[in-house]
Short mmCIF file of C-alpha atoms and ligand atoms in Angstrom, two decimals:
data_model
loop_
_atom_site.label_atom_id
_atom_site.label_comp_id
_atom_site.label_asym_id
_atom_site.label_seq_id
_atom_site.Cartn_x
_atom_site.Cartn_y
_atom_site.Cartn_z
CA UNK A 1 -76.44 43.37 -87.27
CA UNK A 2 -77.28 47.30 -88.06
CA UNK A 3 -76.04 48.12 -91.28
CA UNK A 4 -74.90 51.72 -91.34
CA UNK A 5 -74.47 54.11 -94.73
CA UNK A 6 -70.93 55.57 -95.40
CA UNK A 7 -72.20 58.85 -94.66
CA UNK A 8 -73.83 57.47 -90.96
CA UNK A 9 -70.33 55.15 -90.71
CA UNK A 10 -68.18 58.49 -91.23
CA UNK A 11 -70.31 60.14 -88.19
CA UNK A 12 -70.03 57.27 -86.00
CA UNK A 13 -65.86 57.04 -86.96
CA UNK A 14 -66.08 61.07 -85.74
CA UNK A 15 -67.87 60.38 -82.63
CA UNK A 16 -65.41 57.52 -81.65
CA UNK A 17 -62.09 59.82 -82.78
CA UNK A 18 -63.79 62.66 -80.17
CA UNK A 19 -64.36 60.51 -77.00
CA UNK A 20 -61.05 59.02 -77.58
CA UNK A 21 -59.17 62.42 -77.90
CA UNK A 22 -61.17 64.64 -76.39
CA UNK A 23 -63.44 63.53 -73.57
CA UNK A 24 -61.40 61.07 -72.44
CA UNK A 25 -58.97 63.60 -70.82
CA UNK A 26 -62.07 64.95 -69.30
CA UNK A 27 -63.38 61.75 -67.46
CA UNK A 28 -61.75 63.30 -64.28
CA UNK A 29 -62.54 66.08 -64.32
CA UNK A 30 -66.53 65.08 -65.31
CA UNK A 31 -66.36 63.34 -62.24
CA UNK A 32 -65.59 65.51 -59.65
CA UNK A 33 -69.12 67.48 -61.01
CA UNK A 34 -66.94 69.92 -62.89
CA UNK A 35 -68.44 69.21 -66.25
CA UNK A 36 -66.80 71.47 -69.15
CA UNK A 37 -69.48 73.68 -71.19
CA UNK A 38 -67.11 73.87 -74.10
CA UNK A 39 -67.93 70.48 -74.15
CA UNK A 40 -71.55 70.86 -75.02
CA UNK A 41 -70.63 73.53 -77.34
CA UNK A 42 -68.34 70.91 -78.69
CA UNK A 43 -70.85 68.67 -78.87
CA UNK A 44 -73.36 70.64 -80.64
CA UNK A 45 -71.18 72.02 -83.25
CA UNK A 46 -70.42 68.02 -84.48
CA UNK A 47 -74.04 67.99 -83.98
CA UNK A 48 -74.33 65.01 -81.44
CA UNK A 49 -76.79 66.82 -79.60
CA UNK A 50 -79.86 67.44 -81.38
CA UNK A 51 -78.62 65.64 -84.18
CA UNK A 52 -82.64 64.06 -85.09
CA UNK A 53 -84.27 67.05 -85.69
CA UNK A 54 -84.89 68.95 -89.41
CA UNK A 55 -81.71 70.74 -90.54
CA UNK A 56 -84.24 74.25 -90.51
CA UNK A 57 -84.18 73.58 -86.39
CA UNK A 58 -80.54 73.17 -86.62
CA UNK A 59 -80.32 69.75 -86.34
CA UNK A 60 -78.60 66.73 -89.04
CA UNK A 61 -82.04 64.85 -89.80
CA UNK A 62 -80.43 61.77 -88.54
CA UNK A 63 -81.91 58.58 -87.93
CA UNK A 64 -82.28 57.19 -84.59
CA UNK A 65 -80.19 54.45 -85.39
CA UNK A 66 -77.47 57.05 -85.98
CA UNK A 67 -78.30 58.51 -83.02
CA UNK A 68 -78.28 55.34 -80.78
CA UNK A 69 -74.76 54.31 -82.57
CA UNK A 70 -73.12 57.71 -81.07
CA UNK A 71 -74.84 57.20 -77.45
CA UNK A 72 -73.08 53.76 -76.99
CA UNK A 73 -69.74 55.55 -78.17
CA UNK A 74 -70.18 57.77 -75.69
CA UNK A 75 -71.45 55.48 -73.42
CA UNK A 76 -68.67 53.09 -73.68
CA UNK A 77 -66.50 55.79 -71.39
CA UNK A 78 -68.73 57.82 -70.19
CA UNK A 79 -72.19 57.77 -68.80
CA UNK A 80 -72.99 61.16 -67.85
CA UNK A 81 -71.99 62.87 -71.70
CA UNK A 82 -73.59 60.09 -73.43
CA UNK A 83 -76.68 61.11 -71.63
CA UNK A 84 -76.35 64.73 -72.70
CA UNK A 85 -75.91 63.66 -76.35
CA UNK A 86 -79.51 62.60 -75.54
CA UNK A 87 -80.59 65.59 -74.50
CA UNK A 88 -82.77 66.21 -78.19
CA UNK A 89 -85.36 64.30 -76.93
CA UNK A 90 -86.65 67.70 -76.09
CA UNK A 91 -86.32 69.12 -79.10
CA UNK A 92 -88.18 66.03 -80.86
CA UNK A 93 -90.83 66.56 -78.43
CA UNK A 94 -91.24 70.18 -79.55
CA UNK A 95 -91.41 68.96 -83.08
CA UNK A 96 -94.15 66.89 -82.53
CA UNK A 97 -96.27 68.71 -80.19
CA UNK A 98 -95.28 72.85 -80.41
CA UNK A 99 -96.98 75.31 -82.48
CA UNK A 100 -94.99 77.06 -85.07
CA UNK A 101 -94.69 80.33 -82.67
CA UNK A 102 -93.43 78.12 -80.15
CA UNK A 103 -90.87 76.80 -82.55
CA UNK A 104 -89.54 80.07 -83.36
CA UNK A 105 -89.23 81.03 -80.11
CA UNK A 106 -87.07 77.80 -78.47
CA UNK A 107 -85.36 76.61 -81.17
CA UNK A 108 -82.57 79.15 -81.89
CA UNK A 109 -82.05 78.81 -77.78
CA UNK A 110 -82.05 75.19 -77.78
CA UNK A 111 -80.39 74.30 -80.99
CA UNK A 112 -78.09 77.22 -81.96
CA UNK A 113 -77.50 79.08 -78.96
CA UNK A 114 -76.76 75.94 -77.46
CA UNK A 115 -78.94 75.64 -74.35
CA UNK A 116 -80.15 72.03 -72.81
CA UNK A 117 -82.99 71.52 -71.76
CA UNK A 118 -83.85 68.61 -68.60
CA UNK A 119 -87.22 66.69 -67.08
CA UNK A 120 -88.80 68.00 -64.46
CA UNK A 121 -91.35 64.92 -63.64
CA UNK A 122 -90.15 63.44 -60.20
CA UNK A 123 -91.86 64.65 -57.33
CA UNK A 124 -91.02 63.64 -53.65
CA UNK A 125 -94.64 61.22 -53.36
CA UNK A 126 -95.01 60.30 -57.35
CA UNK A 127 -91.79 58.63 -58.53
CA UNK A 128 -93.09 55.41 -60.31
CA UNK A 129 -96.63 56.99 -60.24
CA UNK A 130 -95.72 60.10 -62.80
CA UNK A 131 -99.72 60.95 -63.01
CA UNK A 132 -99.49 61.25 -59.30
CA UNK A 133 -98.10 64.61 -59.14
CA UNK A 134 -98.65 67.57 -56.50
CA UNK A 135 -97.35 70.58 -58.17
CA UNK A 136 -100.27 72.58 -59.52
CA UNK A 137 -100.18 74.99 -62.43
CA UNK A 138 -103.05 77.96 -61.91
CA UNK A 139 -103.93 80.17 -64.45
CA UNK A 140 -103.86 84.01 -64.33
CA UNK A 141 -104.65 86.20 -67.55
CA UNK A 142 -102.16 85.11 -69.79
CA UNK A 143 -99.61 83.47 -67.48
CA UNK A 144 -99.57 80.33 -65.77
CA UNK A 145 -98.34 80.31 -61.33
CA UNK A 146 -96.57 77.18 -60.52
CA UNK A 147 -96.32 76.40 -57.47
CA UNK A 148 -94.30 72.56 -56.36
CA UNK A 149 -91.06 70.65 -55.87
CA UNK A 150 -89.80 67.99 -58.37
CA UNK A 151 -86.56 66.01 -57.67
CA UNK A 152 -84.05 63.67 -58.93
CA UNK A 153 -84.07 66.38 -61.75
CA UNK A 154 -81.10 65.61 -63.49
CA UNK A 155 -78.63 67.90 -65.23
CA UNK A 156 -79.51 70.91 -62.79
CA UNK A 157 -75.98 72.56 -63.63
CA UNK A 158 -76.01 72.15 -67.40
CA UNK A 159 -79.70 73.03 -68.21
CA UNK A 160 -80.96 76.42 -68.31
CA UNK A 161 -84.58 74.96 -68.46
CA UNK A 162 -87.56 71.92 -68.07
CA UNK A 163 -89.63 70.30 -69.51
CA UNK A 164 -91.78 70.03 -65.89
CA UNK A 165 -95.59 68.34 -65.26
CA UNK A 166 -97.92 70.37 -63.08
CA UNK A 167 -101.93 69.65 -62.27
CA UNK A 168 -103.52 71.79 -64.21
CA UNK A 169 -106.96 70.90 -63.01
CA UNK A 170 -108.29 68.60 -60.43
CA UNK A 171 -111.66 66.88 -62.40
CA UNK A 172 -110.77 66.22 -65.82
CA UNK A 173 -109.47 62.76 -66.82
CA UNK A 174 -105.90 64.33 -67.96
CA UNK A 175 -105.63 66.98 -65.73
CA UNK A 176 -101.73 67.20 -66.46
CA UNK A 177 -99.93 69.86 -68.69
CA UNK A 178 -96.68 70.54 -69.57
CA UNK A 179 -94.62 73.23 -69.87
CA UNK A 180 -90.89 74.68 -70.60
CA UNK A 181 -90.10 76.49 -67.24
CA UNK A 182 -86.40 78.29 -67.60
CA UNK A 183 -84.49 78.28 -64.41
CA UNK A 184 -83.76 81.48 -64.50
CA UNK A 185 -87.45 82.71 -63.70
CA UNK A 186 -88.62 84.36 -60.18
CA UNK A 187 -89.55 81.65 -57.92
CA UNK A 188 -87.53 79.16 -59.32
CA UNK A 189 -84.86 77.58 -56.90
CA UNK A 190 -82.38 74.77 -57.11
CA UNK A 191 -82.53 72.68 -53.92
CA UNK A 192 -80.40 70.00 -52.36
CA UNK A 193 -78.20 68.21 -54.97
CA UNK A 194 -77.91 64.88 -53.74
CA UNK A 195 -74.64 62.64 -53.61
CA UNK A 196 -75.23 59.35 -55.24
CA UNK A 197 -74.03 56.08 -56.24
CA UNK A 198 -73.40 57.38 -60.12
CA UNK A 199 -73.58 59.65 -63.15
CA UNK A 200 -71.63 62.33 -60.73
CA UNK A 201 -71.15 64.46 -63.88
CA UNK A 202 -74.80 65.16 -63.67
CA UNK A 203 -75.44 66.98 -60.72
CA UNK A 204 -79.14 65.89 -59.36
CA UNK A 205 -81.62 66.75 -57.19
CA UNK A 206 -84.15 69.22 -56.19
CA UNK A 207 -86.29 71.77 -58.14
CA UNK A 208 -88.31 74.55 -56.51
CA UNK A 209 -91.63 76.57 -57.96
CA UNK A 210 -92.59 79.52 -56.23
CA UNK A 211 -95.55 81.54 -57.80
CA UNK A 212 -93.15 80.87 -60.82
CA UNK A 213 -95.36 83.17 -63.59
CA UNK A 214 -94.76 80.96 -66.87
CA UNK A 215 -95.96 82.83 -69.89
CA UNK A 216 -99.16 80.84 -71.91
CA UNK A 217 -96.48 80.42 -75.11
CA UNK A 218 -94.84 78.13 -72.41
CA UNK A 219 -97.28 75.23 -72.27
CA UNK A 220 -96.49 72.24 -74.50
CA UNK A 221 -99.05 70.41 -75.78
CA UNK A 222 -102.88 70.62 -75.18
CA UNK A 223 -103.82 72.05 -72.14
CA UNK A 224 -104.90 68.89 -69.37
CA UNK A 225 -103.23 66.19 -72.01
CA UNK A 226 -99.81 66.56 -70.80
CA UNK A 227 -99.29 62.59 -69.49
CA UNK A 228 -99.35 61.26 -73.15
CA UNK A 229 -96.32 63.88 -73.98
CA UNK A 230 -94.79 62.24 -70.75
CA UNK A 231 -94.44 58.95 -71.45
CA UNK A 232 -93.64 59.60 -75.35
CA UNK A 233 -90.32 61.50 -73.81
CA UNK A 234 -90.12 58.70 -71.91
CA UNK A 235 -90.73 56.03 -74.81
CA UNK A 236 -87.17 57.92 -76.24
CA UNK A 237 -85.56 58.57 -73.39
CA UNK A 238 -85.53 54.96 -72.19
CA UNK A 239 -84.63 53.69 -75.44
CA UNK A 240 -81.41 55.78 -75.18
CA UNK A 241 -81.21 54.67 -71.31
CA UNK A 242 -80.77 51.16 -73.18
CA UNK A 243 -77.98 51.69 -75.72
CA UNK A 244 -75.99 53.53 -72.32
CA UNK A 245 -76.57 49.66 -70.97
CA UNK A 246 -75.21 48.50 -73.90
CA UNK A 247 -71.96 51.00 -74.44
CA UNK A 248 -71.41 50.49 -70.33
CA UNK A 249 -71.49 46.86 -70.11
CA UNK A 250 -69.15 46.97 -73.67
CA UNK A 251 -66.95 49.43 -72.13
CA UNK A 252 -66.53 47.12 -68.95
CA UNK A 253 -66.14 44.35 -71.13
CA UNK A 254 -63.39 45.55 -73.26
CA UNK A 255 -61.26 47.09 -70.21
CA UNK A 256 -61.60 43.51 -68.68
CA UNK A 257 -60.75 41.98 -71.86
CA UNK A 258 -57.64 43.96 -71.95
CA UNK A 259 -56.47 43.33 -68.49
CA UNK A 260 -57.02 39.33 -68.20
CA UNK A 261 -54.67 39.15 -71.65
CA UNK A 262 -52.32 40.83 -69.54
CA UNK A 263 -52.35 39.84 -65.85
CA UNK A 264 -50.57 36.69 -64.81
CA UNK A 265 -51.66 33.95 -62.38
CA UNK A 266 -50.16 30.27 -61.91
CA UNK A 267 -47.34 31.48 -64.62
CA UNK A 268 -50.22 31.86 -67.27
CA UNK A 269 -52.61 34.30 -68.36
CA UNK A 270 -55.34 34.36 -66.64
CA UNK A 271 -57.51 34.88 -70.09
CA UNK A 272 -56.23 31.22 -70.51
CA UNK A 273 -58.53 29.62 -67.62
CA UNK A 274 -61.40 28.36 -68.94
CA UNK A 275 -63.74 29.56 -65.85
CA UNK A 276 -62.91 33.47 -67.58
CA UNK A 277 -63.32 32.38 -70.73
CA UNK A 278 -67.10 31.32 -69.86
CA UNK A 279 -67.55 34.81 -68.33
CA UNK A 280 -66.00 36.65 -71.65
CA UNK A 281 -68.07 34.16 -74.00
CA UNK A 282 -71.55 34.96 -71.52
CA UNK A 283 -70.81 38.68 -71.83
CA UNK A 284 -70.55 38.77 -75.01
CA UNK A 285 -72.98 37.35 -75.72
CA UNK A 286 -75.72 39.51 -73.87
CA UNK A 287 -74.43 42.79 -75.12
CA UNK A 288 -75.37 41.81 -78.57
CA UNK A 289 -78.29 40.59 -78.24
CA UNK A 290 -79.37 43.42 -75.94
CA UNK A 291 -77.68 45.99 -78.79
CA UNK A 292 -79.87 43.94 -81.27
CA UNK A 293 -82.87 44.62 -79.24
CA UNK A 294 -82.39 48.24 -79.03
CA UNK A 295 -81.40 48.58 -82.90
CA UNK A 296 -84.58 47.04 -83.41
CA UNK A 297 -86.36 49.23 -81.66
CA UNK A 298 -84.82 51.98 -82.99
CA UNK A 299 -85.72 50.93 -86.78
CA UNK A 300 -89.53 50.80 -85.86
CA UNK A 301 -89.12 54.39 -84.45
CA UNK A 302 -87.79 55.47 -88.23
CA UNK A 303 -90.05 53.87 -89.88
CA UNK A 304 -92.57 55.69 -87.75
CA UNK A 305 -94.16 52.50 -85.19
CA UNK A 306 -95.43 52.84 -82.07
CA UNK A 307 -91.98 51.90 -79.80
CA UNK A 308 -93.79 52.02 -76.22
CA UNK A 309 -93.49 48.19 -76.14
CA UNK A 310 -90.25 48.15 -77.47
CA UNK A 311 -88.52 50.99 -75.53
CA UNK A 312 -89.70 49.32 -72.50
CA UNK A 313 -88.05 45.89 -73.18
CA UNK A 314 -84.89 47.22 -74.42
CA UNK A 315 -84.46 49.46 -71.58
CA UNK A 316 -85.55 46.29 -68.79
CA UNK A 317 -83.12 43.74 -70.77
CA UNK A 318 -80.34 46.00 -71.23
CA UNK A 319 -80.27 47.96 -67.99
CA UNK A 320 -80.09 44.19 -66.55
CA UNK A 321 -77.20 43.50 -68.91
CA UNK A 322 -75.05 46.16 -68.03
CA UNK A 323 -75.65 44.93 -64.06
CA UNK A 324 -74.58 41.67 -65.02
CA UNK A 325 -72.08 42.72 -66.95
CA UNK A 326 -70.09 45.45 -65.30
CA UNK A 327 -70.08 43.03 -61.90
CA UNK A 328 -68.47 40.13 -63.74
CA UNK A 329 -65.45 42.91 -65.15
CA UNK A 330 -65.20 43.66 -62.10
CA UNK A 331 -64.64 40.43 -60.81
CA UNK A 332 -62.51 39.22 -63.84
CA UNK A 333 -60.23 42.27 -62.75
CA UNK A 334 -59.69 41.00 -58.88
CA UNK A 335 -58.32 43.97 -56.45
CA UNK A 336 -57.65 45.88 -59.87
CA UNK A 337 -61.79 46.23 -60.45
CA UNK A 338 -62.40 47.97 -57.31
CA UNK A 339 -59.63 50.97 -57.45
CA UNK A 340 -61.08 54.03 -59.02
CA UNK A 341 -57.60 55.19 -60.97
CA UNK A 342 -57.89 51.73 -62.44
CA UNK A 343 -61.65 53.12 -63.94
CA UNK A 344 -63.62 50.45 -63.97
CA UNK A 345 -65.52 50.84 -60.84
CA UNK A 346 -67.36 53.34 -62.14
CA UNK A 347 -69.02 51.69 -64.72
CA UNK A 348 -70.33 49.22 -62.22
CA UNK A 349 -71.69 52.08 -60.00
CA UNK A 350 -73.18 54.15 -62.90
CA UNK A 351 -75.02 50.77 -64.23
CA UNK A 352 -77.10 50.62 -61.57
CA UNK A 353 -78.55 54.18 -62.37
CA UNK A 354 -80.38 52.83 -65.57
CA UNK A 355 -82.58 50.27 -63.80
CA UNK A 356 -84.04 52.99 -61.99
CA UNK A 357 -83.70 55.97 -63.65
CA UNK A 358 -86.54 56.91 -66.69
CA UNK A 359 -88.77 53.63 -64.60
CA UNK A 360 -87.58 51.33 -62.91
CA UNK A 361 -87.19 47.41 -64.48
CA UNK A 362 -90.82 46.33 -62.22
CA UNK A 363 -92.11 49.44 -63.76
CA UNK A 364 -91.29 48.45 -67.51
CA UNK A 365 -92.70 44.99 -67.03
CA UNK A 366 -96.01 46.32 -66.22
CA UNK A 367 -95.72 48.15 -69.25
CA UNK A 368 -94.12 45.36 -71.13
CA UNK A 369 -97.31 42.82 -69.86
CA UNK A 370 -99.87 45.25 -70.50
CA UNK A 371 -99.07 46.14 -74.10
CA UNK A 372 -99.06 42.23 -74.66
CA UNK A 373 -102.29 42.30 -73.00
CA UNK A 374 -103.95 44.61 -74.96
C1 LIG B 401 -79.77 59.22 -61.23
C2 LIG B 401 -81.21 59.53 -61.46
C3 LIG B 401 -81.58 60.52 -62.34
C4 LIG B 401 -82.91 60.87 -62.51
N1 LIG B 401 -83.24 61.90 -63.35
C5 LIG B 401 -84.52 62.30 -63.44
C6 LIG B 401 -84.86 63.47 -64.19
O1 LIG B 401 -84.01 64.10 -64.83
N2 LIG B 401 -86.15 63.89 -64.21
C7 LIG B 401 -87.13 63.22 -63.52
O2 LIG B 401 -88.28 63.65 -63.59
N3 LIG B 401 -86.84 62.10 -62.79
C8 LIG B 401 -85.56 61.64 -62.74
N4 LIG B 401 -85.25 60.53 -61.98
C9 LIG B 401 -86.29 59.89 -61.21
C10 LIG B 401 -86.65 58.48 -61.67
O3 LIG B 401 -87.40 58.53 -62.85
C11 LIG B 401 -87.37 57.80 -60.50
O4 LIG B 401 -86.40 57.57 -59.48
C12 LIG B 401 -88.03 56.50 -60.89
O5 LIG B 401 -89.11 56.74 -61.76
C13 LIG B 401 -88.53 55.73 -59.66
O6 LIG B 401 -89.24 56.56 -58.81
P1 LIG B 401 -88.88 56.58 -57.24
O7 LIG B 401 -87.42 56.77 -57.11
O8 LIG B 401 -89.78 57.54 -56.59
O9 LIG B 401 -89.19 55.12 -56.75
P2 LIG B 401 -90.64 54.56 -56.28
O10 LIG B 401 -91.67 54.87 -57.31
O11 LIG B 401 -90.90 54.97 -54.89
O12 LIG B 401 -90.36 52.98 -56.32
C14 LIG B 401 -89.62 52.32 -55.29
C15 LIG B 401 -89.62 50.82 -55.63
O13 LIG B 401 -90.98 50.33 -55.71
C16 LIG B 401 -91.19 49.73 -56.98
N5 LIG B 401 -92.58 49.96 -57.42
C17 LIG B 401 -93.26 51.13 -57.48
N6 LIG B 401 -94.47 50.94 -57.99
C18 LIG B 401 -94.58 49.60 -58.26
C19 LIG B 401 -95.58 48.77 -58.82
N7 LIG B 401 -96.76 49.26 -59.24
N8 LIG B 401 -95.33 47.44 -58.96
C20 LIG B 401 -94.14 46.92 -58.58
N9 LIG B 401 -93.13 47.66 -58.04
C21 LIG B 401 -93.36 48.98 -57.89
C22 LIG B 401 -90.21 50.39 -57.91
O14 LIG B 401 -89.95 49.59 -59.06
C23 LIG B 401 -88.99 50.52 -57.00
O15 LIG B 401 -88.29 49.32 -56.96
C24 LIG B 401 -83.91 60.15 -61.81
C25 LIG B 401 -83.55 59.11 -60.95
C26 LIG B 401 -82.23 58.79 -60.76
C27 LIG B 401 -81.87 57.68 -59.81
#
């Protein structure tokens, strides 16, 4: 079991107080796309957002462990903000791979003044295939013209700007860069935003470049070596994908807990029949030993290993988890699991967004087998 300090116990205590008084109200409202941006706000002056990075870049020098225990808070209720919390993978990225002058320049935006930042990686013909990109990145003088379409961007009403791959030349062995491209620049256009299954706080879809001049400053990373900064976002980002498996299949859990101590069939309880006992007692038992897996993963990240392996299994197992888990609640619950005022329908339809979404589960096994390979 994680072992938390006070002072990591006291945030975690803050972060479960919040979504109980403050986002809960919310859920609704989240849902119907209107997300609130005093919530961000709200979010970044507790510091849940961003909370990783040094306290000079605004952040709480936090642990990931921290980090992952507020994510499955936030997860337990609600997907889409516990996602957002997550939205410092960004900012960790920038730490790691931004020169000082680009430091000075995004971090007041993305730390103080509040501003998220999304992926722009997607591309209508290289989902799965992220080195298989199409949108092309030319240089002229100082400035860089993009030109493309990326989709399934996520977040395309709360982020002023991306993190977005482009071909940056056709015959070199990387041939990828990255760069920061804010929304608000000539040529960029929002597309369709598609209606889907979950998440429905995030709006998502489709992202527009058209002879987009990005200033030099903008590129992340060494020019043509963007794929490695890819998939280390994506090393994070799936390990938070994980703990939002874990904090939706608890969430489900607990609701289903509540109502089968409750609900009467036969003149009993129906938490007395052995047949939902098993289901309670299998449930169980695969949330914590997919939160174990992810707190695991999360220590070798602090103590600085390499977590592509890791991140990768954790997100697979616990994606699966919440699947498994959020059907059987629903089940346990009868009629009762399927009405949406009841709220635990949605937890069933936004689980199935994490075995797709930051690679899909056939995806991460390649991974998985190939790092075991090696
Ligand atoms: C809700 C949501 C939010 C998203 N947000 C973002 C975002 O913010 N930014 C962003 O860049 N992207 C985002 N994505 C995109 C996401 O990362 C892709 O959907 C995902 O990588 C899969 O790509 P694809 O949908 O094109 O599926 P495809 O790559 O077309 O795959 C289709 C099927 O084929 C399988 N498959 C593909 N290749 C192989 C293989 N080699 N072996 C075995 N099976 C294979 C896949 O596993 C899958 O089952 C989001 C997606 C969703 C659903």
């Amino acid at each position: 079991m994680q072992v938390f300090t006070e002072e990591q116990q006291l945030m975690i205590n803050i972060a479960k107080e919040f979504v109980q008084e403050k986002l809960v109200p919310q859920i609704p409202d989240i849902e119907e796309g209107n997300f609130p941006a005093n919530l961000i706000d709200e979010l970044q002056d507790l510091g849940f957002i961003n909370m990783m990075l040094p306290e000079e870049y605004g952040g709480l020098e936090e642990k990931m462990v921290t980090h992952m225990a507020i994510v499955e808070e936030f997860a337990k209720e609600n997907l889409t903000t516990a996602i957002v919390c997550n939205s410092n993978m960004i900012s960790s990225l920038l730490i790691d791979f931004a020169s000082d002058e680009q430091k000075k320049l995004f971090f007041p935006k993305y730390s103080e003044d509040k501003h998220m930042a999304g992926l722009g990686f997607t591309e209508p013909t290289a989902g799965s295939d992220a080195a298989g990109i199409q949108t092309t990145a030319v240089k002229d003088g100082d400035d860089w013209i993009l030109n493309g379409q990326k989709t399934f961007v996520s977040y395309l009403n709360q982020c002023s700007a991306f993190l977005v791959s482009a071909r940056t030349n056709e015959t070199d062995e990387g041939g990828i860069s990255t760069f920061l491209v804010e929304k608000d620049l000539p040529g960029v256009e929002v597309g369709s935003i598609f209606k889907k299954i979950g998440m429905h706080g995030s709006e998502t879809g489709e992202l527009f470049f058209k002879n987009v001049r990005v200033p030099a400053i903008y590129l992340i990373g060494t020019e043509n070596w963007g794929l490695p900064l890819v998939l280390k976002v994506l090393d994070e980002a799936r390990l938070a994908v994980a703990m939002c498996g874990v904090g939706i299949a608890q969430g489900a859990l607990d609701k289903a807990v509540a109502y089968v101590k409750e609900r009467e069939q036969f003149g009993r309880k129906i938490s007395s029949f052995q047949g939902i006992k098993w289901y309670i007692a299998e449930m169980e038992s695969e949330i914590a030993a997919a939160r174990a897996l992810v707190y695991d993963v999360a220590n070798d990240y602090d103590n600085k290993k390499f977590i592509t392996k890791g991140a990768a299994m954790a997100k697979w197992f616990a994606s699966e988890v919440a699947m498994r888990v959020t059907e059987k609640a629903v089940q346990m619950c009868g009629g009762m699991g399927l009405v949406e005022d009841f709220g635990l329908e949605r937890y069933f339809r936004d689980a199935k967004v994490l075995s797709i979404t930051e690679g899909t589960s056939e995806i991460l096994k390649i991974v998985i087998a190939r790092e075991k390979l090696r």
